[in-house]
């Protein structure tokens, strides 16, 4: 019975109407802009464009079962834009006898509401708890769909949201457009610390780490062995670094590599039974650090540094060049200020 149910759920879809399409991997910002420019240059298709824009925007959530009673809604391996509505990050749903437990709430109010419905259709119950892994907007702007007391995050995440949340909201409205309509910042009502929370027959082990941001929560559910790593782990999609502390990130990856895990859910990318995501993330961070430092020490300008060659293996990583360029923008000013400490070889 359980197996059949899982198989059926593999192709399940929550929600209907216009979906966020999982279009091509690795689309660059330039390509997106060129596409928009092409649309603007063709008055004949403006009518069709307007019609699409006027259609109701609904996230078509497709839960994938990863083990008994645990599903992942995969984010698309793209940058946030008006096609994907910001649904680029993974969201995890656990079934418990007290209700669904969700990790991360998605990019918008509209997504959060769809997520509640999706969790109900999977579990037949309401939502008992929503853990938030970190304060980045693709993970937290579905909060409005939930009671503040159901929303739980480390104090550092709550503080980060209180400080940066309004700026994130503006940026999201800019990038994702109408998908964000009605979305407002909602702060979690419960503080998560290192410990265990038992909910409806499951044990959620929470550990507060850092490195991707100043506060990154990982959640290990003991019964299933599922570890939700948030954005400390990326797989086959280049990591984002706007709030990164690379030494702390490296030691968090060391911590994750020691966890007894059956399945690891990265913040972005496919679920894996091993540690490929943690290893790949560590290698990416080493490339970013070494390549950018070398470019800086050779006296290259920021624009020149952005064109530095990347290793061949990164060709199969979605958004590799796009995120490398963004990392140059984040880290060059730190190098110029002399406050990007040199770190010995990665783990
Ligand atoms: Zn993310």
mmCIF file of C-alpha atoms and ligand atoms in Angstrom:
data_model
loop_
_atom_site.group_PDB
_atom_site.id
_atom_site.type_symbol
_atom_site.label_atom_id
_atom_site.label_comp_id
_atom_site.label_asym_id
_atom_site.label_seq_id
_atom_site.Cartn_x
_atom_site.Cartn_y
_atom_site.Cartn_z
ATOM 1 C CA UNK A 1 0.000 0.000 0.000
ATOM 2 C CA UNK A 2 2.697 2.440 1.053
ATOM 3 C CA UNK A 3 4.851 1.609 -1.971
ATOM 4 C CA UNK A 4 1.985 2.039 -4.398
ATOM 5 C CA UNK A 5 1.103 5.338 -2.799
ATOM 6 C CA UNK A 6 4.666 6.552 -3.186
ATOM 7 C CA UNK A 7 4.780 5.559 -6.815
ATOM 8 C CA UNK A 8 1.601 7.452 -7.498
ATOM 9 C CA UNK A 9 2.976 10.485 -5.718
ATOM 10 C CA UNK A 10 6.100 10.546 -7.834
ATOM 11 C CA UNK A 11 4.092 12.061 -10.627
ATOM 12 C CA UNK A 12 1.666 13.969 -8.425
ATOM 13 C CA UNK A 13 1.003 17.624 -9.081
ATOM 14 C CA UNK A 14 -0.315 20.080 -6.514
ATOM 15 C CA UNK A 15 -2.061 23.124 -7.972
ATOM 16 C CA UNK A 16 -3.104 23.872 -11.511
ATOM 17 C CA UNK A 17 -3.257 26.623 -14.081
ATOM 18 C CA UNK A 18 -0.196 28.390 -15.416
ATOM 19 C CA UNK A 19 2.804 26.653 -13.985
ATOM 20 C CA UNK A 20 6.326 27.765 -13.398
ATOM 21 C CA UNK A 21 8.056 25.933 -16.222
ATOM 22 C CA UNK A 22 11.235 24.021 -15.592
ATOM 23 C CA UNK A 23 12.883 25.524 -18.610
ATOM 24 C CA UNK A 24 16.478 25.171 -19.767
ATOM 25 C CA UNK A 25 19.273 24.827 -17.281
ATOM 26 C CA UNK A 26 21.829 27.507 -16.754
ATOM 27 C CA UNK A 27 20.076 30.442 -18.402
ATOM 28 C CA UNK A 28 22.195 33.524 -17.931
ATOM 29 C CA UNK A 29 20.957 36.937 -16.927
ATOM 30 C CA UNK A 30 22.141 38.211 -20.289
ATOM 31 C CA UNK A 31 20.110 35.543 -22.087
ATOM 32 C CA UNK A 32 17.050 36.477 -20.052
ATOM 33 C CA UNK A 33 17.526 40.160 -20.869
ATOM 34 C CA UNK A 34 18.031 39.391 -24.530
ATOM 35 C CA UNK A 35 14.843 37.378 -24.508
ATOM 36 C CA UNK A 36 12.971 40.304 -22.957
ATOM 37 C CA UNK A 37 14.539 42.718 -25.451
ATOM 38 C CA UNK A 38 13.468 40.452 -28.289
ATOM 39 C CA UNK A 39 9.920 40.441 -27.006
ATOM 40 C CA UNK A 40 9.890 44.230 -26.686
ATOM 41 C CA UNK A 41 11.200 44.581 -30.238
ATOM 42 C CA UNK A 42 8.333 42.590 -31.723
ATOM 43 C CA UNK A 43 5.057 44.514 -31.440
ATOM 44 C CA UNK A 44 3.184 41.661 -33.142
ATOM 45 C CA UNK A 45 3.574 39.386 -30.162
ATOM 46 C CA UNK A 46 2.893 41.954 -27.477
ATOM 47 C CA UNK A 47 -0.768 40.902 -27.442
ATOM 48 C CA UNK A 48 0.160 37.315 -26.672
ATOM 49 C CA UNK A 49 2.603 38.489 -24.029
ATOM 50 C CA UNK A 50 -0.077 40.599 -22.311
ATOM 51 C CA UNK A 51 -2.500 37.716 -22.374
ATOM 52 C CA UNK A 52 0.017 35.496 -20.658
ATOM 53 C CA UNK A 53 0.741 38.185 -18.098
ATOM 54 C CA UNK A 54 -2.970 38.556 -17.329
ATOM 55 C CA UNK A 55 -3.495 34.837 -16.761
ATOM 56 C CA UNK A 56 -3.633 33.796 -13.105
ATOM 57 C CA UNK A 57 -0.219 32.709 -11.922
ATOM 58 C CA UNK A 58 -0.249 29.389 -10.112
ATOM 59 C CA UNK A 59 2.716 27.364 -9.001
ATOM 60 C CA UNK A 60 2.419 23.829 -10.267
ATOM 61 C CA UNK A 61 3.997 21.956 -7.375
ATOM 62 C CA UNK A 62 5.210 18.461 -8.155
ATOM 63 C CA UNK A 63 6.103 16.561 -4.985
ATOM 64 C CA UNK A 64 8.658 13.789 -5.400
ATOM 65 C CA UNK A 65 8.681 11.052 -2.734
ATOM 66 C CA UNK A 66 12.203 10.394 -1.475
ATOM 67 C CA UNK A 67 11.271 7.852 1.200
ATOM 68 C CA UNK A 68 8.172 6.790 3.104
ATOM 69 C CA UNK A 69 6.185 9.903 4.008
ATOM 70 C CA UNK A 70 8.805 12.437 2.868
ATOM 71 C CA UNK A 71 8.560 14.521 -0.301
ATOM 72 C CA UNK A 72 10.633 17.218 -1.964
ATOM 73 C CA UNK A 73 9.338 20.025 -4.162
ATOM 74 C CA UNK A 74 12.312 20.707 -6.399
ATOM 75 C CA UNK A 75 13.264 24.241 -7.288
ATOM 76 C CA UNK A 76 14.243 24.824 -10.903
ATOM 77 C CA UNK A 77 18.019 25.255 -11.523
ATOM 78 C CA UNK A 78 17.652 28.861 -12.635
ATOM 79 C CA UNK A 79 18.054 32.390 -11.317
ATOM 80 C CA UNK A 80 14.873 34.034 -9.987
ATOM 81 C CA UNK A 81 12.822 35.462 -12.847
ATOM 82 C CA UNK A 82 9.293 36.197 -14.036
ATOM 83 C CA UNK A 83 8.890 32.758 -15.557
ATOM 84 C CA UNK A 84 9.734 30.667 -12.518
ATOM 85 C CA UNK A 85 8.184 32.990 -9.909
ATOM 86 C CA UNK A 86 11.219 32.525 -7.677
ATOM 87 C CA UNK A 87 10.506 28.801 -7.145
ATOM 88 C CA UNK A 88 14.186 27.892 -7.392
ATOM 89 C CA UNK A 89 14.827 26.351 -3.948
ATOM 90 C CA UNK A 90 13.913 22.907 -2.648
ATOM 91 C CA UNK A 91 11.121 22.512 -0.096
ATOM 92 C CA UNK A 92 10.768 19.343 1.999
ATOM 93 C CA UNK A 93 7.513 17.938 3.421
ATOM 94 C CA UNK A 94 7.365 15.282 6.173
ATOM 95 C CA UNK A 95 4.173 13.459 7.103
ATOM 96 C CA UNK A 96 3.669 13.071 10.860
ATOM 97 C CA UNK A 97 0.653 11.981 12.878
ATOM 98 C CA UNK A 98 0.282 15.566 14.142
ATOM 99 C CA UNK A 99 0.404 17.142 10.684
ATOM 100 C CA UNK A 100 2.885 18.055 7.995
ATOM 101 C CA UNK A 101 6.338 19.340 8.920
ATOM 102 C CA UNK A 102 7.818 21.521 6.204
ATOM 103 C CA UNK A 103 11.344 22.824 5.721
ATOM 104 C CA UNK A 104 11.436 26.227 3.980
ATOM 105 C CA UNK A 105 8.362 28.090 2.803
ATOM 106 C CA UNK A 106 9.273 29.153 -0.736
ATOM 107 C CA UNK A 107 9.516 32.524 -2.486
ATOM 108 C CA UNK A 108 6.073 34.154 -2.170
ATOM 109 C CA UNK A 109 2.694 34.240 -0.450
ATOM 110 C CA UNK A 110 1.194 32.561 -3.490
ATOM 111 C CA UNK A 111 3.736 29.736 -3.240
ATOM 112 C CA UNK A 112 3.099 29.351 0.514
ATOM 113 C CA UNK A 113 -0.644 28.988 -0.030
ATOM 114 C CA UNK A 114 -0.046 26.352 -2.718
ATOM 115 C CA UNK A 115 2.376 24.626 -0.358
ATOM 116 C CA UNK A 116 -0.285 24.361 2.373
ATOM 117 C CA UNK A 117 -2.681 22.776 -0.123
ATOM 118 C CA UNK A 118 0.025 20.462 -1.412
ATOM 119 C CA UNK A 119 0.916 19.313 2.114
ATOM 120 C CA UNK A 120 -2.755 18.693 2.841
ATOM 121 C CA UNK A 121 -3.227 16.628 -0.307
ATOM 122 C CA UNK A 122 -0.147 14.533 0.542
ATOM 123 C CA UNK A 123 -0.775 14.011 4.264
ATOM 124 C CA UNK A 124 -4.501 14.651 4.695
ATOM 125 C CA UNK A 125 -3.583 17.022 7.527
ATOM 126 C CA UNK A 126 -2.714 20.608 8.320
ATOM 127 C CA UNK A 127 0.772 21.957 8.966
ATOM 128 C CA UNK A 128 2.313 21.381 12.405
ATOM 129 C CA UNK A 129 5.671 23.074 11.889
ATOM 130 C CA UNK A 130 7.684 24.986 9.297
ATOM 131 C CA UNK A 131 11.450 25.173 9.805
ATOM 132 C CA UNK A 132 13.345 27.879 7.955
ATOM 133 C CA UNK A 133 16.936 27.055 7.054
ATOM 134 C CA UNK A 134 18.183 30.628 6.470
ATOM 135 C CA UNK A 135 17.020 34.132 5.623
ATOM 136 C CA UNK A 136 17.382 34.176 1.843
ATOM 137 C CA UNK A 137 14.179 35.210 0.067
ATOM 138 C CA UNK A 138 13.701 32.095 -2.084
ATOM 139 C CA UNK A 139 13.296 30.136 1.179
ATOM 140 C CA UNK A 140 11.145 32.347 3.436
ATOM 141 C CA UNK A 141 8.584 34.471 1.594
ATOM 142 C CA UNK A 142 5.926 31.760 1.714
ATOM 143 C CA UNK A 143 5.745 32.441 5.482
ATOM 144 C CA UNK A 144 2.480 34.362 5.200
ATOM 145 C CA UNK A 145 0.563 31.142 4.594
ATOM 146 C CA UNK A 146 1.392 29.905 8.095
ATOM 147 C CA UNK A 147 0.775 30.889 11.728
ATOM 148 C CA UNK A 148 3.785 32.756 13.113
ATOM 149 C CA UNK A 149 3.982 30.228 15.966
ATOM 150 C CA UNK A 150 4.296 27.371 13.466
ATOM 151 C CA UNK A 151 7.299 29.105 11.863
ATOM 152 C CA UNK A 152 10.588 28.214 13.541
ATOM 153 C CA UNK A 153 14.105 29.461 12.823
ATOM 154 C CA UNK A 154 17.360 30.188 14.647
ATOM 155 C CA UNK A 155 17.606 33.636 16.233
ATOM 156 C CA UNK A 156 20.218 34.623 13.650
ATOM 157 C CA UNK A 157 17.761 33.896 10.848
ATOM 158 C CA UNK A 158 15.029 35.918 12.546
ATOM 159 C CA UNK A 159 17.409 38.830 13.145
ATOM 160 C CA UNK A 160 18.659 38.668 9.555
ATOM 161 C CA UNK A 161 15.120 38.734 8.235
ATOM 162 C CA UNK A 162 14.205 41.650 10.484
ATOM 163 C CA UNK A 163 17.186 43.603 9.137
ATOM 164 C CA UNK A 164 17.252 42.594 5.479
ATOM 165 C CA UNK A 165 13.738 41.313 4.820
ATOM 166 C CA UNK A 166 12.289 44.489 3.315
ATOM 167 C CA UNK A 167 15.217 44.829 0.915
ATOM 168 C CA UNK A 168 14.797 41.180 -0.049
ATOM 169 C CA UNK A 169 11.094 41.765 -0.662
ATOM 170 C CA UNK A 170 11.862 44.682 -3.012
ATOM 171 C CA UNK A 171 14.437 42.629 -4.870
ATOM 172 C CA UNK A 172 11.991 39.748 -5.241
ATOM 173 C CA UNK A 173 9.226 42.002 -6.579
ATOM 174 C CA UNK A 174 11.751 43.306 -9.098
ATOM 175 C CA UNK A 175 12.947 39.877 -10.197
ATOM 176 C CA UNK A 176 9.772 37.784 -10.043
ATOM 177 C CA UNK A 177 7.112 40.451 -10.711
ATOM 178 C CA UNK A 178 3.444 39.499 -10.361
ATOM 179 C CA UNK A 179 4.170 36.183 -8.670
ATOM 180 C CA UNK A 180 5.020 38.242 -5.573
ATOM 181 C CA UNK A 181 1.758 40.198 -5.430
ATOM 182 C CA UNK A 182 0.495 40.472 -1.825
ATOM 183 C CA UNK A 183 3.695 39.043 -0.362
ATOM 184 C CA UNK A 184 4.896 40.577 2.884
ATOM 185 C CA UNK A 185 7.608 39.745 5.365
ATOM 186 C CA UNK A 186 6.478 37.514 8.264
ATOM 187 C CA UNK A 187 8.931 36.775 11.066
ATOM 188 C CA UNK A 188 8.976 33.323 12.685
ATOM 189 C CA UNK A 189 7.398 33.130 16.157
ATOM 190 C CA UNK A 190 9.590 30.330 17.492
ATOM 191 C CA UNK A 191 13.350 30.286 18.008
ATOM 192 C CA UNK A 192 15.190 27.078 17.095
ATOM 193 C CA UNK A 193 18.302 26.019 19.004
ATOM 194 C CA UNK A 194 20.411 22.874 18.800
ATOM 195 C CA UNK A 195 18.187 20.064 20.034
ATOM 196 C CA UNK A 196 15.417 17.621 19.204
ATOM 197 C CA UNK A 197 11.762 18.372 18.548
ATOM 198 C CA UNK A 198 9.413 15.400 18.551
ATOM 199 C CA UNK A 199 6.382 15.904 16.353
ATOM 200 C CA UNK A 200 3.776 13.251 15.615
ATOM 201 C CA UNK A 201 6.084 10.244 15.898
ATOM 202 C CA UNK A 202 9.087 11.810 14.168
ATOM 203 C CA UNK A 203 12.242 13.251 15.735
ATOM 204 C CA UNK A 204 13.587 16.434 14.201
ATOM 205 C CA UNK A 205 17.190 17.065 15.220
ATOM 206 C CA UNK A 206 18.021 20.723 14.670
ATOM 207 C CA UNK A 207 21.581 22.027 14.407
ATOM 208 C CA UNK A 208 22.477 25.656 13.874
ATOM 209 C CA UNK A 209 25.545 26.109 11.694
ATOM 210 C CA UNK A 210 26.831 29.037 9.595
ATOM 211 C CA UNK A 211 28.799 29.924 6.492
ATOM 212 C CA UNK A 212 26.275 30.304 3.673
ATOM 213 C CA UNK A 213 24.827 33.039 5.888
ATOM 214 C CA UNK A 214 25.473 34.008 9.512
ATOM 215 C CA UNK A 215 22.952 31.357 10.605
ATOM 216 C CA UNK A 216 22.133 28.164 8.695
ATOM 217 C CA UNK A 217 19.847 25.520 10.133
ATOM 218 C CA UNK A 218 20.116 21.872 9.191
ATOM 219 C CA UNK A 219 17.322 19.457 10.099
ATOM 220 C CA UNK A 220 17.885 15.721 10.445
ATOM 221 C CA UNK A 221 14.776 13.598 10.863
ATOM 222 C CA UNK A 222 15.910 10.557 12.827
ATOM 223 C CA UNK A 223 13.249 8.032 11.711
ATOM 224 C CA UNK A 224 13.823 8.498 7.981
ATOM 225 C CA UNK A 225 17.491 9.535 8.072
ATOM 226 C CA UNK A 226 16.596 12.495 5.842
ATOM 227 C CA UNK A 227 18.907 15.484 6.337
ATOM 228 C CA UNK A 228 17.713 18.833 5.018
ATOM 229 C CA UNK A 229 20.909 20.811 4.568
ATOM 230 C CA UNK A 230 19.512 24.119 3.274
ATOM 231 C CA UNK A 231 21.934 26.181 1.226
ATOM 232 C CA UNK A 232 25.009 24.833 2.988
ATOM 233 C CA UNK A 233 24.796 22.195 0.254
ATOM 234 C CA UNK A 234 24.206 22.804 -3.451
ATOM 235 C CA UNK A 235 24.302 20.046 -6.048
ATOM 236 C CA UNK A 236 24.692 20.526 -9.822
ATOM 237 C CA UNK A 237 23.785 24.198 -9.342
ATOM 238 C CA UNK A 238 26.399 26.804 -8.460
ATOM 239 C CA UNK A 239 26.303 28.042 -4.843
ATOM 240 C CA UNK A 240 25.339 31.628 -4.078
ATOM 241 C CA UNK A 241 27.700 33.645 -1.890
ATOM 242 C CA UNK A 242 26.278 37.118 -1.112
ATOM 243 C CA UNK A 243 26.381 36.532 2.661
ATOM 244 C CA UNK A 244 29.010 33.794 2.758
ATOM 245 C CA UNK A 245 31.785 33.288 5.269
ATOM 246 C CA UNK A 246 33.949 30.712 3.511
ATOM 247 C CA UNK A 247 35.902 29.340 6.516
ATOM 248 C CA UNK A 248 32.663 28.857 8.477
ATOM 249 C CA UNK A 249 31.000 27.295 5.434
ATOM 250 C CA UNK A 250 33.867 24.836 5.114
ATOM 251 C CA UNK A 251 33.619 23.738 8.732
ATOM 252 C CA UNK A 252 29.843 23.334 8.387
ATOM 253 C CA UNK A 253 30.446 21.057 5.392
ATOM 254 C CA UNK A 254 32.846 19.039 7.541
ATOM 255 C CA UNK A 255 30.090 18.712 10.131
ATOM 256 C CA UNK A 256 27.569 17.578 7.508
ATOM 257 C CA UNK A 257 29.992 14.984 6.139
ATOM 258 C CA UNK A 258 30.043 13.329 9.578
ATOM 259 C CA UNK A 259 26.249 13.052 9.903
ATOM 260 C CA UNK A 260 24.580 9.667 9.676
ATOM 261 C CA UNK A 261 22.339 10.427 6.699
ATOM 262 C CA UNK A 262 20.236 8.242 4.421
ATOM 263 C CA UNK A 263 19.228 11.058 2.093
ATOM 264 C CA UNK A 264 20.560 14.614 1.866
ATOM 265 C CA UNK A 265 18.281 17.330 0.573
ATOM 266 C CA UNK A 266 20.396 20.223 -0.745
ATOM 267 C CA UNK A 267 19.001 23.741 -0.839
ATOM 268 C CA UNK A 268 19.191 23.555 -4.630
ATOM 269 C CA UNK A 269 19.644 20.420 -6.732
ATOM 270 C CA UNK A 270 18.766 16.731 -6.537
ATOM 271 C CA UNK A 271 18.482 14.649 -3.366
ATOM 272 C CA UNK A 272 21.323 12.168 -2.986
ATOM 273 C CA UNK A 273 22.061 9.244 -0.682
ATOM 274 C CA UNK A 274 25.730 10.235 -0.372
ATOM 275 C CA UNK A 275 27.747 13.358 0.165
ATOM 276 C CA UNK A 276 28.291 14.372 -3.460
ATOM 277 C CA UNK A 277 26.612 17.727 -2.805
ATOM 278 C CA UNK A 278 28.810 18.533 0.202
ATOM 279 C CA UNK A 279 31.958 17.583 -1.735
ATOM 280 C CA UNK A 280 30.922 19.524 -4.817
ATOM 281 C CA UNK A 281 30.018 22.593 -2.733
ATOM 282 C CA UNK A 282 33.412 22.467 -1.014
ATOM 283 C CA UNK A 283 35.169 22.225 -4.394
ATOM 284 C CA UNK A 284 33.176 25.126 -5.786
ATOM 285 C CA UNK A 285 34.041 27.321 -2.807
ATOM 286 C CA UNK A 286 37.732 26.486 -3.262
ATOM 287 C CA UNK A 287 37.531 27.504 -6.929
ATOM 288 C CA UNK A 288 35.780 30.738 -6.071
ATOM 289 C CA UNK A 289 38.284 31.635 -3.388
ATOM 290 C CA UNK A 290 41.430 30.691 -5.290
ATOM 291 C CA UNK A 291 40.392 32.050 -8.694
ATOM 292 C CA UNK A 292 39.186 35.370 -7.358
ATOM 293 C CA UNK A 293 42.224 35.831 -5.120
ATOM 294 C CA UNK A 294 44.595 35.022 -7.982
ATOM 295 C CA UNK A 295 42.823 37.481 -10.278
ATOM 296 C CA UNK A 296 43.025 40.147 -7.602
ATOM 297 C CA UNK A 297 46.717 39.521 -6.958
ATOM 298 C CA UNK A 298 47.428 39.771 -10.707
ATOM 299 C CA UNK A 299 45.858 43.208 -10.626
ATOM 300 C CA UNK A 300 42.886 42.311 -12.837
ATOM 301 C CA UNK A 301 39.842 44.549 -12.785
ATOM 302 C CA UNK A 302 36.560 43.168 -11.530
ATOM 303 C CA UNK A 303 35.320 42.777 -15.110
ATOM 304 C CA UNK A 304 38.478 40.943 -16.118
ATOM 305 C CA UNK A 305 38.246 38.694 -13.046
ATOM 306 C CA UNK A 306 34.702 37.711 -14.069
ATOM 307 C CA UNK A 307 36.040 36.182 -17.270
ATOM 308 C CA UNK A 308 38.568 33.934 -15.473
ATOM 309 C CA UNK A 309 38.469 30.389 -16.824
ATOM 310 C CA UNK A 310 36.655 27.828 -14.673
ATOM 311 C CA UNK A 311 37.508 24.100 -14.538
ATOM 312 C CA UNK A 312 35.843 21.827 -17.078
ATOM 313 C CA UNK A 313 33.728 20.010 -14.499
ATOM 314 C CA UNK A 314 31.818 23.216 -13.799
ATOM 315 C CA UNK A 315 30.365 23.098 -17.338
ATOM 316 C CA UNK A 316 27.700 20.713 -16.055
ATOM 317 C CA UNK A 317 26.867 22.970 -13.097
ATOM 318 C CA UNK A 318 23.813 25.155 -13.672
ATOM 319 C CA UNK A 319 24.481 28.907 -13.419
ATOM 320 C CA UNK A 320 28.232 28.394 -12.912
ATOM 321 C CA UNK A 321 29.357 31.526 -14.789
ATOM 322 C CA UNK A 322 26.449 33.607 -13.493
ATOM 323 C CA UNK A 323 27.196 32.776 -9.840
ATOM 324 C CA UNK A 324 30.956 33.106 -10.317
ATOM 325 C CA UNK A 325 30.416 36.636 -11.643
ATOM 326 C CA UNK A 326 28.210 37.441 -8.665
ATOM 327 C CA UNK A 327 30.864 36.063 -6.309
ATOM 328 C CA UNK A 328 33.480 38.344 -7.902
ATOM 329 C CA UNK A 329 31.150 41.266 -7.180
ATOM 330 C CA UNK A 330 30.794 40.211 -3.521
ATOM 331 C CA UNK A 331 34.389 39.309 -2.804
ATOM 332 C CA UNK A 332 36.437 41.875 -4.754
ATOM 333 C CA UNK A 333 35.490 44.737 -2.409
ATOM 334 C CA UNK A 334 36.454 42.550 0.558
ATOM 335 C CA UNK A 335 39.831 41.814 -0.999
ATOM 336 C CA UNK A 336 40.336 45.498 -1.725
ATOM 337 C CA UNK A 337 39.553 46.283 1.904
ATOM 338 C CA UNK A 338 42.061 43.638 2.961
ATOM 339 C CA UNK A 339 39.559 41.733 5.042
ATOM 340 C CA UNK A 340 39.206 38.470 3.202
ATOM 341 C CA UNK A 341 41.419 36.226 5.310
ATOM 342 C CA UNK A 342 43.588 33.666 3.617
ATOM 343 C CA UNK A 343 42.591 30.180 4.627
ATOM 344 C CA UNK A 344 44.614 27.034 4.358
ATOM 345 C CA UNK A 345 43.605 24.291 1.948
ATOM 346 C CA UNK A 346 39.985 23.222 2.225
ATOM 347 C CA UNK A 347 38.982 20.054 4.026
HETATM 348 ZN ZN1 LIG B 1 18.596 29.318 -1.837
#
